[in-house]
Every structure is written in structure tokens, then in C-alpha cells.
CSV table of C-alpha atoms in Angstrom, one decimal:
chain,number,residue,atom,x,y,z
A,1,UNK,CA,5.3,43.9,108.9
A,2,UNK,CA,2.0,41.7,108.8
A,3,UNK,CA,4.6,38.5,107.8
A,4,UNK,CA,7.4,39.7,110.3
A,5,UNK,CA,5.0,39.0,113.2
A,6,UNK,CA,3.2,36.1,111.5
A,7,UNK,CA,6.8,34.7,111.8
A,8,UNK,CA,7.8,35.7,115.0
A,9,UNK,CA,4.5,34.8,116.9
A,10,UNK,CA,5.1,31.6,115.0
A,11,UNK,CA,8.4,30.9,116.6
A,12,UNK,CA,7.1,31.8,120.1
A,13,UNK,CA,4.1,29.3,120.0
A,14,UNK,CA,6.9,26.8,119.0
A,15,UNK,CA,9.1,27.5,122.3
A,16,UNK,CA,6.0,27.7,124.5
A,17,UNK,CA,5.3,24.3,122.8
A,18,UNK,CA,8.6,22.4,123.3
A,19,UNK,CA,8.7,23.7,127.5
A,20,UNK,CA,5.1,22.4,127.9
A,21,UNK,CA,6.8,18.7,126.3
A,22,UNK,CA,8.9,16.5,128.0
A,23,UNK,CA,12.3,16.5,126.6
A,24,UNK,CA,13.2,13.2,124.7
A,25,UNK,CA,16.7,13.2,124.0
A,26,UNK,CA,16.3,9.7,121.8
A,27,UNK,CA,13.5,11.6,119.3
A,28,UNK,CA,16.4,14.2,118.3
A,29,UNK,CA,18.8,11.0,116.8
A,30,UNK,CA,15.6,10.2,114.2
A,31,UNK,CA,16.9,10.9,110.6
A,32,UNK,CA,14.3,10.7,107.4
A,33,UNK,CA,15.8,9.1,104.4
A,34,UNK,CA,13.7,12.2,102.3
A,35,UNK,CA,12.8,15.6,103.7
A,36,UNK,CA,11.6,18.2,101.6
A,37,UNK,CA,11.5,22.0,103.3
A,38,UNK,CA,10.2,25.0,102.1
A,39,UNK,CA,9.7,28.2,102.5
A,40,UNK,CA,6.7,30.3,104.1
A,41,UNK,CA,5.8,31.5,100.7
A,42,UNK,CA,5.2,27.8,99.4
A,43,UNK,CA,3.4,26.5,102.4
A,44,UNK,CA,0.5,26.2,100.7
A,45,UNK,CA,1.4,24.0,97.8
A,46,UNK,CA,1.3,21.1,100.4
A,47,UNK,CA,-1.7,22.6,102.4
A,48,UNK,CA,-4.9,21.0,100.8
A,49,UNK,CA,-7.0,23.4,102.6
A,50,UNK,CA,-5.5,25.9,100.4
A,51,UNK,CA,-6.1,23.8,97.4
A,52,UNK,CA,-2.3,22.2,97.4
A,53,UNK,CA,-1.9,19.5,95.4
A,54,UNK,CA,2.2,18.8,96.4
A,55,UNK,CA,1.1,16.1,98.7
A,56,UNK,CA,-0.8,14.3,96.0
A,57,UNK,CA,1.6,14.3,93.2
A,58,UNK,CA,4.1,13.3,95.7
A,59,UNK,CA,2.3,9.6,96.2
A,60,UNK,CA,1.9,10.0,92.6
A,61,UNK,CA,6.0,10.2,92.3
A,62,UNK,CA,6.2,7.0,95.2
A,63,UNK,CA,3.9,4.8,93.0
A,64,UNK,CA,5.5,5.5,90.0
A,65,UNK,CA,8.5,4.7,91.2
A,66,UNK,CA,7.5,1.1,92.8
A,67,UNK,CA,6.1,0.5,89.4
A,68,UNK,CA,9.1,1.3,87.0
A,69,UNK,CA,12.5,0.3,89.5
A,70,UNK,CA,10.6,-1.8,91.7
A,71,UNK,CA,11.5,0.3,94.5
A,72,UNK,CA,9.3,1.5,97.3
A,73,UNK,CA,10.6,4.9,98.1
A,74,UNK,CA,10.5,6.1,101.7
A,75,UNK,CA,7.6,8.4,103.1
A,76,UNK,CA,8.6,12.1,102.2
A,77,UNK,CA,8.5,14.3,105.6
A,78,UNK,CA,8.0,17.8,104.5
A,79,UNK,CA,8.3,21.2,107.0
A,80,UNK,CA,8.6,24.7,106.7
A,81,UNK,CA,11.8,26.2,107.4
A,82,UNK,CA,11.6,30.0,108.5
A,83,UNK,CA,15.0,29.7,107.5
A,84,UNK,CA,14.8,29.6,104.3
A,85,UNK,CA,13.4,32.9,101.7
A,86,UNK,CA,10.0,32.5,100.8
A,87,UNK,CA,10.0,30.8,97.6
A,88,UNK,CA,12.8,28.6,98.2
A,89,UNK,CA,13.0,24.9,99.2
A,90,UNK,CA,15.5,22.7,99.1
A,91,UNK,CA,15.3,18.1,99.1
A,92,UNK,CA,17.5,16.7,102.3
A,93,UNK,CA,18.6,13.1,101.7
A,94,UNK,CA,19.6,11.6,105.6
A,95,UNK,CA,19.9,14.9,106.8
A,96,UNK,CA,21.8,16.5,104.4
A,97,UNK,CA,21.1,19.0,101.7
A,98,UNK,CA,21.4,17.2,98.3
A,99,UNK,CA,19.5,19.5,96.3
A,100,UNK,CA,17.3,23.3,96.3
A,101,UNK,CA,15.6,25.8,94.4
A,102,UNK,CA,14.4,29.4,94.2
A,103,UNK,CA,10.9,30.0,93.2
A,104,UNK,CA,8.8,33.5,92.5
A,105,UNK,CA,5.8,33.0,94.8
A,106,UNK,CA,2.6,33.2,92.7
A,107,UNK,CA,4.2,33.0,89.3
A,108,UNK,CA,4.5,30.0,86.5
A,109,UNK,CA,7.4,29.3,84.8
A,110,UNK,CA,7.3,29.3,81.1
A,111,UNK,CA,10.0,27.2,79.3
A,112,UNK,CA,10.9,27.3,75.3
A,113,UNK,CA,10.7,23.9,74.1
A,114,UNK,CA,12.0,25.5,70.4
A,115,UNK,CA,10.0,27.0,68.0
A,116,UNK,CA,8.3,29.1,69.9
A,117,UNK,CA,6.1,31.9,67.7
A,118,UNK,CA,6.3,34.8,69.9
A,119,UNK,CA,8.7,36.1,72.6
A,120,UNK,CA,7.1,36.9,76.0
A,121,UNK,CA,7.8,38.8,78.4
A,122,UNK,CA,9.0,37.4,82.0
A,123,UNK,CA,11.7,37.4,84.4
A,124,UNK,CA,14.6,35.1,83.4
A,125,UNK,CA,15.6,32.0,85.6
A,126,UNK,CA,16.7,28.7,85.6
A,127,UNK,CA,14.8,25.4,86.0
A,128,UNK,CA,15.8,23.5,88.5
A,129,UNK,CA,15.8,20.4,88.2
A,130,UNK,CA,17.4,20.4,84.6
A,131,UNK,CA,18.6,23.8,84.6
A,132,UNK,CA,17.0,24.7,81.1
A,133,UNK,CA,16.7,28.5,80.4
A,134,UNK,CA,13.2,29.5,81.7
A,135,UNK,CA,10.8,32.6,82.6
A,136,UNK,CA,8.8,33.5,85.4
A,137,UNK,CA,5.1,35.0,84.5
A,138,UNK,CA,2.4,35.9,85.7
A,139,UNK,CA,-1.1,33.8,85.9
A,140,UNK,CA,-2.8,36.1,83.4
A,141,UNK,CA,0.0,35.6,80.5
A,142,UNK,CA,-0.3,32.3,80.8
A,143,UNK,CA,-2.6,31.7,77.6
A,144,UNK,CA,-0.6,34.0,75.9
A,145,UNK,CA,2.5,32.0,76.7
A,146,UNK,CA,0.7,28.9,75.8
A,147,UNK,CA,-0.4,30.2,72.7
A,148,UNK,CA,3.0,31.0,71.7
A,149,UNK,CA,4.0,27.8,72.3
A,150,UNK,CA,5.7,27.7,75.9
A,151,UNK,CA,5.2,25.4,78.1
A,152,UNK,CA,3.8,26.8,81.1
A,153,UNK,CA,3.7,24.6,84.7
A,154,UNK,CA,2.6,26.2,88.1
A,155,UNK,CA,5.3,25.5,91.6
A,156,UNK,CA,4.1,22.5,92.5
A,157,UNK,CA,4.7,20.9,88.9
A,158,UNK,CA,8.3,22.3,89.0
A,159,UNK,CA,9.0,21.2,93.0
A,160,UNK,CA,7.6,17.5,91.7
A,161,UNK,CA,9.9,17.5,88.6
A,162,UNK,CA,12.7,18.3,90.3
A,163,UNK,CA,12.1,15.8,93.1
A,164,UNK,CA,11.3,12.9,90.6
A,165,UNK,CA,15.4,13.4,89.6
A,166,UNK,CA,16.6,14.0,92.8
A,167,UNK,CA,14.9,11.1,94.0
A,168,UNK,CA,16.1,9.1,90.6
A,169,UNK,CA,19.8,10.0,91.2
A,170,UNK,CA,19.8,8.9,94.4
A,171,UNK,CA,17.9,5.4,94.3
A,172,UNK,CA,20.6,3.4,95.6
A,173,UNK,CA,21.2,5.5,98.4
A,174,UNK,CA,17.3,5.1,99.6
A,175,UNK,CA,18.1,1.2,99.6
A,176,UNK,CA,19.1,-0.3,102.9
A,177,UNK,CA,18.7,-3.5,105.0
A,178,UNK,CA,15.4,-2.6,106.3
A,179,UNK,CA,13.6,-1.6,102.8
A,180,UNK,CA,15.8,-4.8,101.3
A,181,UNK,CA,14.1,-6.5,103.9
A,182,UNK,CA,10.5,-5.4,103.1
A,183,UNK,CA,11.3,-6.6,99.5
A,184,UNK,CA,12.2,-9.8,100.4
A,185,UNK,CA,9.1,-10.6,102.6
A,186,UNK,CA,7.1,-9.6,99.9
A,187,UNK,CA,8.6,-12.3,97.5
A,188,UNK,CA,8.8,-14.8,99.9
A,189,UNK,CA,5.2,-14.7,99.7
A,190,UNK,CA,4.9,-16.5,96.4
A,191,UNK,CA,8.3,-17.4,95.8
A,192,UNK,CA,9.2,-18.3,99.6
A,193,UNK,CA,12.3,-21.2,98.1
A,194,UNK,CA,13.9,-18.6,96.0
A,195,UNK,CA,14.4,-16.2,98.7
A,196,UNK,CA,15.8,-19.6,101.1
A,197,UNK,CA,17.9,-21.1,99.1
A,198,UNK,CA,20.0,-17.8,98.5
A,199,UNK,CA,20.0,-15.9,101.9
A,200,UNK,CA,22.2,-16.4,104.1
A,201,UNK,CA,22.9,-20.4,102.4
A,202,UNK,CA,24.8,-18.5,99.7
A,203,UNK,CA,25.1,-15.1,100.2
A,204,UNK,CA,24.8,-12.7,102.6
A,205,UNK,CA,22.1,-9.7,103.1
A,206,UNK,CA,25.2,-7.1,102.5
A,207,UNK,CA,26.6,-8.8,99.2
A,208,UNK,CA,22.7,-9.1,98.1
A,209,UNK,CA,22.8,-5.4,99.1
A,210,UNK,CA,25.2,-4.2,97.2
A,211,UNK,CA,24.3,-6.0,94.1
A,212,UNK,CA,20.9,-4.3,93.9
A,213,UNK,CA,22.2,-1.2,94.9
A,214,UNK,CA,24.8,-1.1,92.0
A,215,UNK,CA,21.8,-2.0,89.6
A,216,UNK,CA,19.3,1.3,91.1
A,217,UNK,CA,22.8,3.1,90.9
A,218,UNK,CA,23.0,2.9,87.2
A,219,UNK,CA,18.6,2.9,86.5
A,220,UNK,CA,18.5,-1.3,86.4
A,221,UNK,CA,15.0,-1.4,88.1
A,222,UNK,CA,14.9,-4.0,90.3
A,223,UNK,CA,11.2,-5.0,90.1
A,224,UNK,CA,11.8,-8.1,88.6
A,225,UNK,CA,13.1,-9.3,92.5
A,226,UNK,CA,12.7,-13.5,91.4
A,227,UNK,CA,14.9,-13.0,89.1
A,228,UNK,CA,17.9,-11.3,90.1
A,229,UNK,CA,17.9,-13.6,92.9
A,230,UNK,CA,17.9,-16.7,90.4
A,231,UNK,CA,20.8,-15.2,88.8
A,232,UNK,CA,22.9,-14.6,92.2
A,233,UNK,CA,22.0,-18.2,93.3
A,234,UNK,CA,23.2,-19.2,89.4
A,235,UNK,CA,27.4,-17.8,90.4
A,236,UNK,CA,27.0,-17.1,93.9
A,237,UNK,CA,28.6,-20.7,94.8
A,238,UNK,CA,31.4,-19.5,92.5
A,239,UNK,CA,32.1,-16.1,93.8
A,240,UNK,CA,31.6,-13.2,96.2
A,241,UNK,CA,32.4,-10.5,94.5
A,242,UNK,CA,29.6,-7.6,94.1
A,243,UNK,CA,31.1,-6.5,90.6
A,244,UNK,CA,30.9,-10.1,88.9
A,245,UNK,CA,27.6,-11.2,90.5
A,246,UNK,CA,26.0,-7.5,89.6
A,247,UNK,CA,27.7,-7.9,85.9
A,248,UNK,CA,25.9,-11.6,85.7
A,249,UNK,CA,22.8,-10.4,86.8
A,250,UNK,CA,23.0,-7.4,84.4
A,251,UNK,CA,23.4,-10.1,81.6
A,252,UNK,CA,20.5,-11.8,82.3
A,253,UNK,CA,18.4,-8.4,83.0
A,254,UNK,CA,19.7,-7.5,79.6
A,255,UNK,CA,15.9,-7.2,78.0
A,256,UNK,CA,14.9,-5.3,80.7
A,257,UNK,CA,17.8,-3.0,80.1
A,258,UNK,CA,17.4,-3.1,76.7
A,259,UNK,CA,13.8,-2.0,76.9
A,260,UNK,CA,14.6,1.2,79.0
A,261,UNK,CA,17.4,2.2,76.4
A,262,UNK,CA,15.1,2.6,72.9
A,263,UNK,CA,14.3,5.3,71.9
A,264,UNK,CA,11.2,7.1,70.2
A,265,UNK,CA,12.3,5.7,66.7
A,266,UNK,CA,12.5,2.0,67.7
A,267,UNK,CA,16.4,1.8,68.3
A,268,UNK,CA,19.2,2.2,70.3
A,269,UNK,CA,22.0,4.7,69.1
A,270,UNK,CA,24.9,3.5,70.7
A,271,UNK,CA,28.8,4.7,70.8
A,272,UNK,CA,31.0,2.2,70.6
A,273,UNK,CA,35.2,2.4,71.6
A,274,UNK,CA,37.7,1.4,69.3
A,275,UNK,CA,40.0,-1.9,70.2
A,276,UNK,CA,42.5,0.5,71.7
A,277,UNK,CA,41.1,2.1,73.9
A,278,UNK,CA,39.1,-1.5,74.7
A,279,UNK,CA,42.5,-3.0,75.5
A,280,UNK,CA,44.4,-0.5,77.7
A,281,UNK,CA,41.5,-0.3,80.2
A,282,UNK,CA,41.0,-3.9,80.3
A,283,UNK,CA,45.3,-3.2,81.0
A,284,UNK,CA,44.7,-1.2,83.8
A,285,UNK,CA,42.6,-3.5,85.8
A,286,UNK,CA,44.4,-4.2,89.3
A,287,UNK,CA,43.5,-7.0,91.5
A,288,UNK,CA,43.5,-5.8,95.3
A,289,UNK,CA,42.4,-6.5,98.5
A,290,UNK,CA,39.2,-4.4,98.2
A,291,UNK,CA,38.3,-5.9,95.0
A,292,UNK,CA,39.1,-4.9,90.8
A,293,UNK,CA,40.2,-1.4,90.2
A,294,UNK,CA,41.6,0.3,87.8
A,295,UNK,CA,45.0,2.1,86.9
A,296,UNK,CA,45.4,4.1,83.6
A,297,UNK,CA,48.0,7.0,82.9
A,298,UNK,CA,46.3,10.6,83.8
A,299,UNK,CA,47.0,11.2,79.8
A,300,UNK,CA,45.3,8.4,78.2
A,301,UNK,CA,41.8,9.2,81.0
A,302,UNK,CA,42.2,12.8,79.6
A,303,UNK,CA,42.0,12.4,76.5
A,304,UNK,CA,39.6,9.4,76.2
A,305,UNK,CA,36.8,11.3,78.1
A,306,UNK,CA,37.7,14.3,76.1
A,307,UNK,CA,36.7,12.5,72.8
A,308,UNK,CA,33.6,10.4,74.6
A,309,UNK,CA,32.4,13.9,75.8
A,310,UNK,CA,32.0,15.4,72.1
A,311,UNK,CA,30.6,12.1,70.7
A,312,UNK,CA,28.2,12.1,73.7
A,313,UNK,CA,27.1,15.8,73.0
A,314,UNK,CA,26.6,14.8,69.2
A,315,UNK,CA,24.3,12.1,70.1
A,316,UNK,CA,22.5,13.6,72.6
A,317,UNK,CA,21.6,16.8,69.8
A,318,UNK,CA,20.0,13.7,67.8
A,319,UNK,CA,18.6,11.0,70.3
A,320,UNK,CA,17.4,10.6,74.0
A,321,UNK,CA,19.7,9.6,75.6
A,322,UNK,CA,23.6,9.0,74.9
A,323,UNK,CA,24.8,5.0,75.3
A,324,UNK,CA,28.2,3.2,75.7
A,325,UNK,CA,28.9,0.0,74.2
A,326,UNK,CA,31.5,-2.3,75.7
A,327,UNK,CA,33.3,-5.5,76.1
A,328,UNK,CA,31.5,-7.0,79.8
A,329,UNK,CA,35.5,-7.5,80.8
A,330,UNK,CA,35.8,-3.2,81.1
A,331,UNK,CA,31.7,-2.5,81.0
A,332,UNK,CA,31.8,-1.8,85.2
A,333,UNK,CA,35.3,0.1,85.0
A,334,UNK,CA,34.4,2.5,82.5
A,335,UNK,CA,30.8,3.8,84.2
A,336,UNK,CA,33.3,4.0,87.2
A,337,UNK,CA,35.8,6.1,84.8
A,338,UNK,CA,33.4,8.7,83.4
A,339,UNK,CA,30.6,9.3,85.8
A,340,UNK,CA,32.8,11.4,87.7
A,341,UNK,CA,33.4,14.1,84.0
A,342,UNK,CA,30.2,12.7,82.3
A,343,UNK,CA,27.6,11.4,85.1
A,344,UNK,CA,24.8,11.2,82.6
A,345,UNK,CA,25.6,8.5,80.4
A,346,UNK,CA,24.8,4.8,80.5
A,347,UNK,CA,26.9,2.2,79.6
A,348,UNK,CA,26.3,-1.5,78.8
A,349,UNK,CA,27.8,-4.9,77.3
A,350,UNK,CA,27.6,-6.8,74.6
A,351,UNK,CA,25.8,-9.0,77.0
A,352,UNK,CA,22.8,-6.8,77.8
A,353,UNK,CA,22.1,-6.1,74.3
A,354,UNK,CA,18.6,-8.7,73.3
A,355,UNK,CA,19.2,-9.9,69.7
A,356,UNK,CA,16.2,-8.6,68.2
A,357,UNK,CA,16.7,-4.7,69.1
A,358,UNK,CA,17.6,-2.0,66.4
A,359,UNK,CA,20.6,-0.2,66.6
A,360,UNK,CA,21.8,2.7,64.9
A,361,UNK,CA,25.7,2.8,65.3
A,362,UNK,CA,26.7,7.0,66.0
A,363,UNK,CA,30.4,6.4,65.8
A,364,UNK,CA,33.6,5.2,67.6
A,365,UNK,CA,35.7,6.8,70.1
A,366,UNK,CA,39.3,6.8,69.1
A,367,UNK,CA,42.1,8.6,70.3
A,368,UNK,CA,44.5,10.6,67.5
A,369,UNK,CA,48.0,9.4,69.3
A,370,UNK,CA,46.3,5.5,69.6
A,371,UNK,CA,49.5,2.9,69.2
């Protein structure tokens, strides 16, 4: 009852407030790129008063981000939403609802990294932001848990992880004209020609645009700003085209790309795609008015992803992360192909491989009914 008219006095002072403002049509059009809202029950994760530390590890998040893609992620506006249940909160990109979770106020959530030595006792869930197999306890189990060999993280931890891979999902969505902009100015500080000779001269803000986006799309960090422009103003006199200019600037990215790829034993397991499969996508490319794209029989898509799916599984059992290796002629088209039935795997070229890495060949995709 004590909540109920905590809530409802709440939503009195909020009217009274609004009639004692003069209404400003223009302030309701604002959208935030990033919006995080939560629950009363979670309020005081982002309430330093109350000892929150939300707030903090969000700048933490920002930082980290500007240091490994080079991106400079947009202040995070965060509100309570009597809307919502108490321990839930959900992450709104422009407005819209791109991700949420549930969370048991004044709980921890313990998660079985394997090989635990003891089963606890808790409240099953689901993490959020991976969607691992987890339990909710309570603050005096968590030595226990710990002890057993769970790994234990209070609601902050979780909202943060979760908002790192909402926020690394969506990174070329949180790149527009302005934040392009910002980039730009900042480079033009010690490398004012590069920046010159390429915009407009060359090309134009939106094809620039669309190049970097393409890169955050597929985790290219972007820090390295001198360069990328370099490499447009290399085949920009030659061509237009956001898929060749970002498939050129890939190539000569390749050992940052290749650096983000190896894994904790020094290499890079890769899956490569027999010369079948190689050639009937590289078939299927159509030239149109809104650029390259690609026409393959329903069959041949079915079963290719099928058999990239189980590899993928395989290699993900044994390494980090599961990688594609193509010819650069299909590299674009086949992300393109599987990110809608596998969206977590990264594919490259020949041409962003640096001679000197290790790789540890899983296997080839064929297809039983190839030829």
C-alpha cells in the first residue's frame, strides 16, 4: 500500500508540475539516440545517493567504447518508467524498444561457468543479455555460490553487460551526420589535408557515411579515422559505390581486423567454403540500379546455411568466436546471406587476412548434391 501511494503521489506532483510549465510543443519532437528506463524497484542503481554505481560504469561502457571502435557513443538518458514492473528495464534506441530485461530486486544472479562443485539453491532465469541459464540468490549465499564456483554479479553488473551488447549490435545505427561530423573535426585537427582533399572534392558526407557505417556494422572499429579516409581517397576517383570502397578499406584495415579475430591460443580458426559453393554465389550477383545484389535458388541458400550452421556450432564448442573465409568477389554478399539465419558470425577475405597470423583450418562447407 506504502508503494501504491509512493506511486500515485508521484504521478500527481508530475501533473501539478507540467500545468505550472509552459507548454512547448517543439521539446516533445526531441528523440535520444540511447534511453535506458527502469523500473521503481531499480531506481537506485543509478541513484548515487543510494550508493548506485549504474551511472559510473555507464561512462565506463562510453570510454571503452571510443577506445576500441573509435566511436564516441551518445550520452545515455535514463528515467523511471512507472510503467514498467519493478525490476524490469528495458534499452530504447531512437525511441524504440530494442531490448529489456526482468530482474529480482535485491537479489544476484549466479551463473555456471562449468565445473561447478556444488549445486545451489536459487530461482532459475535467464541472463539477459546472452541468455545463459542462470539463478537468482540471495546476498547471504553469495560466498557459498562463489565458493562453489559460480559467478556471482549484483543488477547493475547485469544491466551494464547487457547494455555493452545492445550498444555493440547497434553501432552503426548510433552513427549519423552529426557524430560523423564530430569525428571529422577532430582529425582535421592534425590531419586537416586528409580530411580536404576527400570531402566533398571526392566524395560525399553520405557515401563516407555509409562506408563507416558498414565497417561498425560488422565490429571494423573505426578509430584509425586517417586511414580509412586515405584508402577512400585511394578508389574514390574510380567509383561510388559503398560496397567496393568499404571492401577496399576493409583490405587495407586487414591487421586491424585481423587483430580483433585471434583468439586466446594465438590463431584464427577459420571455415572456409568449398569452390562450389564459392562460384554459384559469385553466379548470383545481379547488377541493378540500387547497386550489387544477389540471386540464388531458395534450395541451394537452404542448404548452404544449413551446413555453415553445424560447422559454426562445432567451432564455436572449441574456439571464441566462429569465422568465414572467402574470396573478396562474394566476402560482402555472403555476411549479407547469413546474418539474417546466423547473425553472429564474422566473415572476411583473403584480403584481410596479415601474412604473419596463425590459422588453424576447422573445415570446409560443402554441400552433399554439389555439381
Amino acid at each position: 500500500r506504502e508503494i501504491e501511494k509512493e506511486i500515485e503521489e508521484k504521478r500527481k506532483s508530475e501533473i501539478d508540475q507540467l500545468k505550472k510549465e509552459p507548454e512547448k510543443i517543439e521539446s516533445l519532437l526531441n528523440v535520444d539516440s540511447l534511453e535506458l528506463e527502469v523500473g521503481y524497484g531499480l531506481v537506485n542503481l543509478v541513484d548515487s545517493s543510494q550508493s548506485g554505481d549504474l551511472l559510473e560504469r555507464i561512462t565506463g561502457i562510453r570510454k571503452q567504447f571510443a577506445m576500441d571502435m573509435g566511436l564516441i557513443v551518445p550520452p545515455l538518458r535514463i528515467r523511471d518508467n512507472l510503467e514498467l514492473k519493478p525490476g524490469d528495464y528495458q534499452v530504447l534506441l531512437k525511441g524504440v524498444c530494442v531490448a529489456s530485461g526482468s530482474l529480482m530486486v535485491g537479489h544476484l544472479l549466479a551463473m555456471d561457468p562449468g565445473g561447478t562443485s556444488d549445486r545451489i539453491k536459487g530461482i532459475p532465469t535467464k541472463e539477459p543479455a546472452f541468455g545463459l541459464d542462470a539463478l537468482w540468490i540471495s546476498s547471504a549465499d553469495k560466498d557459498k555460490a562463489s565458493l562453489a564456483g559460480y559467478t556471482v554479479v549484483d543488477l547493475s553488473t547485469v544491466i551494464a553487460t547487457h547494455l555493452t551488447e545492445v550498444i555493440r549490435s547497434h553501432l552503426g545505427d548510433l552513427l549519423g551526420r552529426q557524430e560523423l561530423q564530430t569525428l571529422l573535426d577532430g582529425l582535421k585537427q592534425t590531419a586537416p589535408k586528409v580530411v580536404e582533399d576527400l570531402i566533398p572534392g571526392i566524395l560525399s558526407y553520405g557515401v563516407v557515411l555509409k562506408v563507416l557505417k558498414s565497417l561498425l556494422k560488422e565490429s571494423v572499429p573505426i578509430r584509425d579515422l586517417k586511414s580509412i579516409l586515405e584508402a577512400l581517397a585511394e578508389v574514390g576517383p574510380h567509383t561510388k559505390d559503398p560496397l567496393h570502397l568499404t571492401e577496399h578499406v576493409r583490405s587495407c584495415l586487414a591487421r586491424t581486423i585481423t587483430k580483433k579475430l585471434i583468439g586466446f591460443d594465438g590463431q584464427i580458426t577459420l571455415i572456409t567454403l568449398d569452390k562450389y559453393i564459392e562460384e554459384q554465389i559469385a553466379s548470383g550477383i545481379m547488377q541493378t540500379d540500387q547497386g550489387p545484389q544477389l540471386s540464388l535458388d531458395p534450395d541451394f541458400v537452404r542448404s548452404f546455411v544449413q551446413e555453415l550452421n553445424d560447422q559454426a556450432q562445432a567451432v564455436l564448442s572449441e574456439a571464441q568466436s566462429a569465422v568465414v573465409l572467402c574470396s573478396p568477389l562474394i566476402r560482402s554478399h555472403v555476411k549479407q546471406l547469413i546474418d539474417r539465419f546466423i547473425p553472429n558470425i564474422t566473415v572476411i577475405s583473403h584480403n584481410e587476412l596479415t601474412p604473419q597470423v596463425s590459422i588453424k583450418s576447422f573445415g570446409t562447407v560443402r554441400l552433399a548434391n554439389a555439381g
